[in-house]
Amino acid sequence: MQTLITDSPREAADFINRGQIVAFPTETVYGLGADITNDDAVQRIFLAKGRPGDNPLIVHVYSPKEVEKVAASIPETARKLMDRFFPGPLTLVLCKQSRISPLVTAGLPTVGVRCPRHPVTRAFLRECRHPVAAPSANLSGKPSSTDWKSVHEDLNGKINCILRGEQSAIGLESTIVDCATEPPRLLRAGAISLDELRAIVPGLLGPAAIEEHAQPKSPGLKYPHYAPSAEIRLCGEEYGVCEGGKETAWIGLSPPPEGAAVTCRCDDAGEYAHRLFRFFRECDREHIRTIFCEMPPPEGIGQALRDRLRRAAEGK
């Protein structure tokens, strides 16, 4: 299969409408999409990524009004969050309509729905006949792709088309809130913090421990994620010290250790999030064996960063 690279949202949408799969930019990370009504196309997402079948996908819509096409009902708490954060980096888990392929939801009665704010994404989704189901556009378990070149590196020849855009502005996957339960619960941290969510829905619960063998209601909860080839070592006050060396790398907010081969000092947690996955991929290209990652403070997007770093360390 030859993977086409295009700058045209309409051309990329034509692939989706013909039952094929397309990688596309969003403000969080790049997604790998298929028509939610086409079982064969959705199955090709799982095959291209090597993704476990019990890991559900997020449905992307171009307008908040389109949520009604995929959700059987929209609770008042969900409407409040949509009014404040749609379009944006927020996914809401809602009871699903039967028209959605069960492959999208991994057989669950719920579906995660998101309305991205990226203008290229919205132009692309507007041209698609149906909403688009999409996980991150990378090989399963590896760092998410935040630029089209990383998508090409992982998936060239495995997917039909890449819609080219700029590097993702945020760099971490969306915040996910389960609104199919009462009170709603944060499932995955992201750029929208728990405090921001509670400012709209005061009773919203924080993340709960996921049972080891439980089927996840959203991506990013069960399997190791976000890991480069190198070993990840967390460092900071509550963890350990970082070390320099010719096959080591370092990323964080403090000055890097002497001797590290690849370093990335960030001004704040937002820049750290923006650069993290791209840095992991750079370390793979430089054959780094150990990456020291400084844990940021747990405020704002720092909470999401800590989650991704812990999961990357679990994977390696």
Coordinates of C-alpha atoms in Angstrom, one line a residue:
M1 CA 0.0 0.0 0.0
Q2 CA 1.3 3.5 -0.9
T3 CA 0.5 6.1 1.7
L4 CA -0.5 9.4 0.2
I5 CA 0.5 12.7 1.9
T6 CA -1.8 15.6 1.3
D7 CA -2.5 19.1 2.5
S8 CA -6.1 18.9 1.4
P9 CA -8.8 18.1 4.1
R10 CA -11.3 17.3 1.3
E11 CA -8.9 14.8 -0.3
A12 CA -8.2 13.2 3.0
A13 CA -12.0 13.0 3.7
D14 CA -12.5 11.3 0.4
F15 CA -10.4 8.4 1.6
I16 CA -12.6 8.1 4.7
N17 CA -15.8 8.2 2.7
R18 CA -14.4 5.4 0.5
G19 CA -13.9 3.1 3.5
Q20 CA -10.1 3.7 4.0
I21 CA -8.1 5.0 6.9
V22 CA -6.4 8.4 7.3
A23 CA -4.0 10.0 9.8
F24 CA -4.9 13.6 10.6
P25 CA -3.6 16.4 12.9
T26 CA -5.4 17.7 16.0
E27 CA -4.3 20.1 18.7
T28 CA -3.5 17.1 21.1
V29 CA -1.8 14.5 18.9
Y30 CA -2.3 13.1 15.4
G31 CA -5.2 10.7 15.1
L32 CA -5.7 7.6 12.8
G33 CA -9.3 7.7 11.6
A34 CA -12.0 5.6 10.0
D35 CA -15.8 5.9 9.4
I36 CA -17.6 4.9 12.6
T37 CA -20.2 2.9 10.5
N38 CA -17.6 0.8 8.5
D39 CA -16.5 -2.3 10.4
D40 CA -13.8 -3.2 7.8
A41 CA -12.2 0.3 8.0
V42 CA -12.3 0.4 11.8
Q43 CA -10.7 -3.1 11.9
R44 CA -7.8 -1.8 9.7
I45 CA -7.0 0.8 12.4
F46 CA -6.4 -2.0 14.9
L47 CA -4.3 -4.0 12.4
A48 CA -2.2 -1.0 11.3
K49 CA -1.4 0.0 14.9
G50 CA -1.2 -3.5 16.4
R51 CA -3.8 -2.3 18.9
P52 CA -5.6 -4.7 21.3
G53 CA -9.3 -5.1 20.3
D54 CA -10.6 -4.4 23.8
N55 CA -9.1 -0.9 23.8
P56 CA -12.0 1.5 22.6
L57 CA -11.6 4.3 20.1
I58 CA -12.7 8.0 20.5
V59 CA -15.2 9.3 18.0
H60 CA -14.4 12.8 16.5
V61 CA -17.1 15.2 15.4
Y62 CA -16.7 18.6 13.7
S63 CA -19.4 20.3 15.7
P64 CA -20.9 20.0 19.2
K65 CA -24.3 19.4 17.5
E66 CA -22.9 16.3 15.9
V67 CA -22.6 14.6 19.4
E68 CA -26.3 13.7 19.1
K69 CA -25.4 11.5 16.1
V70 CA -23.4 9.2 18.3
A71 CA -24.7 9.5 21.8
A72 CA -28.0 8.0 22.9
S73 CA -28.4 10.6 25.5
I74 CA -26.5 13.7 26.8
P75 CA -26.8 14.2 30.5
E76 CA -26.9 17.8 31.9
T77 CA -23.4 17.5 33.3
A78 CA -22.1 16.6 29.8
R79 CA -23.9 19.5 28.3
K80 CA -22.3 21.9 30.8
L81 CA -18.8 20.5 29.9
M82 CA -19.6 20.7 26.2
D83 CA -20.7 24.3 26.5
R84 CA -17.4 25.2 28.2
F85 CA -14.8 23.0 26.5
F86 CA -16.2 22.0 23.0
P87 CA -14.4 22.4 20.7
G88 CA -11.3 21.5 22.5
P89 CA -9.1 18.8 24.1
L90 CA -11.9 17.1 26.0
T91 CA -13.4 13.6 25.4
L92 CA -16.8 12.7 27.1
V93 CA -17.8 9.1 27.6
L94 CA -21.6 8.8 26.9
C95 CA -24.1 6.0 26.3
K96 CA -23.8 5.2 22.5
Q97 CA -26.2 4.8 19.7
S98 CA -26.5 1.4 18.0
R99 CA -25.4 2.7 14.6
I100 CA -21.8 2.8 15.8
S101 CA -19.6 -0.2 14.9
P102 CA -19.1 -2.3 18.1
L103 CA -15.4 -2.4 17.1
V104 CA -15.2 1.3 17.9
T105 CA -16.5 0.8 21.5
A106 CA -14.8 -2.6 22.1
G107 CA -18.3 -3.9 22.7
L108 CA -19.1 -1.5 25.4
P109 CA -22.5 0.4 25.7
T110 CA -20.6 3.7 25.9
V111 CA -18.6 5.8 23.5
G112 CA -16.0 8.5 23.9
V113 CA -16.8 11.6 21.9
R114 CA -14.6 14.6 21.1
C115 CA -14.9 17.8 19.1
P116 CA -11.4 19.0 18.2
R117 CA -10.7 22.7 17.8
H118 CA -7.9 22.4 15.3
P119 CA -9.1 24.2 12.1
V120 CA -7.6 21.6 9.7
T121 CA -9.2 18.8 11.7
R122 CA -12.6 20.5 11.7
A123 CA -12.4 21.1 7.9
F124 CA -11.5 17.4 7.4
L125 CA -14.3 16.2 9.7
R126 CA -16.9 18.4 8.0
E127 CA -16.2 16.7 4.6
C128 CA -16.6 13.2 6.1
R129 CA -20.1 11.7 5.7
H130 CA -20.1 10.3 9.2
P131 CA -18.1 11.0 12.4
V132 CA -14.6 9.5 12.5
A133 CA -13.3 7.0 15.1
A134 CA -9.6 7.5 15.8
P135 CA -6.9 6.6 18.3
S136 CA -3.5 8.2 18.2
A137 CA -1.6 7.7 14.9
N138 CA 1.3 5.6 16.1
L139 CA 2.3 1.9 16.6
S140 CA 0.5 0.7 19.7
G141 CA 2.5 1.3 22.9
K142 CA 4.9 3.7 21.3
P143 CA 5.0 7.5 21.9
S144 CA 2.0 9.3 20.3
S145 CA 2.8 11.2 17.1
T146 CA 2.7 14.9 17.3
D147 CA 3.9 15.7 13.8
W148 CA 3.2 14.1 10.4
K149 CA 6.8 12.8 10.0
S150 CA 6.4 10.7 13.1
V151 CA 3.2 9.2 11.6
H152 CA 5.0 8.4 8.4
E153 CA 7.9 6.9 10.3
D154 CA 5.5 4.5 12.1
L155 CA 2.7 3.8 9.6
N156 CA 4.0 4.4 6.0
G157 CA 2.6 1.6 3.8
K158 CA 0.1 0.6 6.5
I159 CA -2.4 3.4 6.0
N160 CA -4.0 5.1 3.0
C161 CA -3.4 8.8 3.6
I162 CA -1.7 11.3 5.9
L163 CA -3.3 14.8 6.2
R164 CA -0.3 17.0 6.8
G165 CA -0.4 19.7 9.4
E166 CA 1.8 21.5 11.9
Q167 CA 3.1 19.9 15.1
S168 CA 0.4 19.4 17.6
A169 CA 0.1 22.4 19.9
I170 CA -0.6 20.5 23.1
G171 CA 1.3 17.3 22.6
L172 CA -0.7 15.1 25.0
E173 CA -3.9 13.2 24.4
S174 CA -7.2 14.6 25.4
T175 CA -8.7 14.8 28.9
I176 CA -11.4 12.1 29.2
V177 CA -14.5 12.4 31.5
D178 CA -17.0 9.6 32.0
C179 CA -20.4 11.2 31.9
A180 CA -22.3 7.9 31.6
T181 CA -22.1 7.6 35.4
E182 CA -23.4 9.9 38.1
P183 CA -21.4 11.7 39.4
P184 CA -19.1 11.9 36.4
R185 CA -15.5 10.9 36.8
L186 CA -12.2 11.9 35.3
L187 CA -10.7 8.8 33.5
R188 CA -7.6 10.3 31.9
A189 CA -5.8 13.6 32.7
G190 CA -5.0 16.0 29.9
A191 CA -4.6 19.7 29.1
I192 CA -8.0 20.4 30.8
S193 CA -7.3 19.9 34.5
L194 CA -9.4 18.4 37.2
D195 CA -9.7 21.8 38.9
E196 CA -11.0 23.4 35.6
L197 CA -13.5 20.6 35.2
R198 CA -14.8 21.0 38.8
A199 CA -15.2 24.7 38.2
I200 CA -18.0 23.6 35.8
V201 CA -19.2 20.4 37.5
P202 CA -18.3 20.6 41.2
G203 CA -19.1 17.0 42.1
L204 CA -16.9 15.5 39.4
L205 CA -14.7 12.7 40.8
G206 CA -11.0 12.2 40.4
P207 CA -9.5 9.1 38.7
A208 CA -10.1 5.7 40.3
A209 CA -7.8 2.7 40.2
I210 CA -8.5 0.4 37.2
E211 CA -9.0 -3.2 38.0
E212 CA -6.2 -5.2 36.5
H213 CA -8.5 -7.3 34.3
A214 CA -11.3 -4.8 33.8
Q215 CA -12.2 -3.6 30.3
P216 CA -11.3 0.0 30.0
K217 CA -14.0 2.6 29.2
S218 CA -11.5 4.8 27.4
P219 CA -8.1 4.6 25.8
G220 CA -4.9 5.0 27.9
L221 CA -6.1 3.1 31.0
K222 CA -5.1 -0.5 30.7
Y223 CA -2.1 -1.1 28.5
P224 CA 1.5 0.2 28.6
H225 CA 1.6 3.4 26.6
Y226 CA 3.8 6.2 25.3
A227 CA 7.1 4.3 25.7
P228 CA 10.2 4.8 23.5
S229 CA 12.8 2.0 23.1
A230 CA 14.9 3.3 25.9
E231 CA 14.4 2.6 29.6
I232 CA 12.5 5.4 31.3
R233 CA 13.7 6.5 34.8
L234 CA 11.7 9.0 36.7
C235 CA 13.6 11.5 38.7
G236 CA 12.9 14.3 41.2
E237 CA 12.5 14.8 44.9
E238 CA 10.3 11.7 45.5
Y239 CA 12.0 9.5 42.9
G240 CA 15.7 9.5 42.4
V241 CA 18.7 11.4 40.9
C242 CA 19.5 11.6 37.2
E243 CA 22.8 10.7 35.7
G244 CA 24.8 11.8 32.6
G245 CA 26.4 9.5 30.1
K246 CA 26.9 9.0 26.4
E247 CA 23.9 6.8 26.0
T248 CA 21.6 8.7 28.3
A249 CA 19.1 11.5 27.8
W250 CA 17.3 13.9 30.1
I251 CA 14.1 16.0 29.9
G252 CA 12.6 18.3 32.5
L253 CA 12.4 21.7 34.0
S254 CA 15.7 21.9 35.9
P255 CA 19.2 22.1 34.5
P256 CA 20.2 18.8 32.9
P257 CA 23.0 16.6 34.3
E258 CA 26.5 16.9 32.8
G259 CA 27.4 14.4 30.1
A260 CA 23.9 13.5 28.9
A261 CA 24.0 12.9 25.2
V262 CA 20.5 14.4 24.5
T263 CA 18.8 17.0 26.7
C264 CA 15.7 19.1 26.7
R265 CA 15.1 21.7 29.3
C266 CA 11.6 23.2 29.3
D267 CA 10.5 26.5 30.6
D268 CA 7.2 25.2 32.0
A269 CA 4.9 22.1 32.1
G270 CA 3.1 23.3 28.9
E271 CA 6.3 23.3 26.9
Y272 CA 7.3 19.9 28.5
A273 CA 4.0 18.4 27.3
H274 CA 4.4 19.9 23.9
R275 CA 7.9 18.4 23.4
L276 CA 7.8 15.1 25.3
F277 CA 6.7 12.6 22.7
R278 CA 8.8 14.2 20.0
F279 CA 11.8 14.1 22.4
F280 CA 11.2 10.3 23.0
R281 CA 11.3 9.7 19.2
E282 CA 14.5 11.8 18.9
C283 CA 16.1 9.5 21.6
D284 CA 15.1 6.4 19.6
R285 CA 16.8 7.8 16.5
E286 CA 20.0 8.6 18.6
H287 CA 19.9 5.0 20.1
I288 CA 19.6 6.3 23.6
R289 CA 19.4 3.5 26.2
T290 CA 18.2 5.4 29.3
I291 CA 16.0 8.5 29.5
F292 CA 15.8 10.4 32.7
C293 CA 12.5 12.3 33.0
E294 CA 12.0 14.9 35.7
M295 CA 8.6 14.7 37.3
P296 CA 6.8 18.1 37.0
P297 CA 4.6 19.5 39.8
P298 CA 1.1 18.0 39.8
E299 CA -0.7 21.2 38.9
G300 CA -2.5 21.9 35.6
I301 CA -1.2 19.9 32.7
G302 CA 1.6 18.7 35.0
Q303 CA -0.9 16.1 36.3
A304 CA -1.3 14.7 32.8
L305 CA 2.4 14.8 32.2
R306 CA 3.0 12.7 35.4
D307 CA 0.4 10.2 34.2
R308 CA 2.1 9.8 30.8
L309 CA 5.6 9.6 32.3
R310 CA 4.5 6.9 34.8
R311 CA 2.9 4.9 32.0
A312 CA 6.0 5.2 29.8
A313 CA 8.1 4.0 32.7
E314 CA 5.8 1.0 33.2
G315 CA 6.2 0.2 29.5
K316 CA 10.0 0.2 29.9

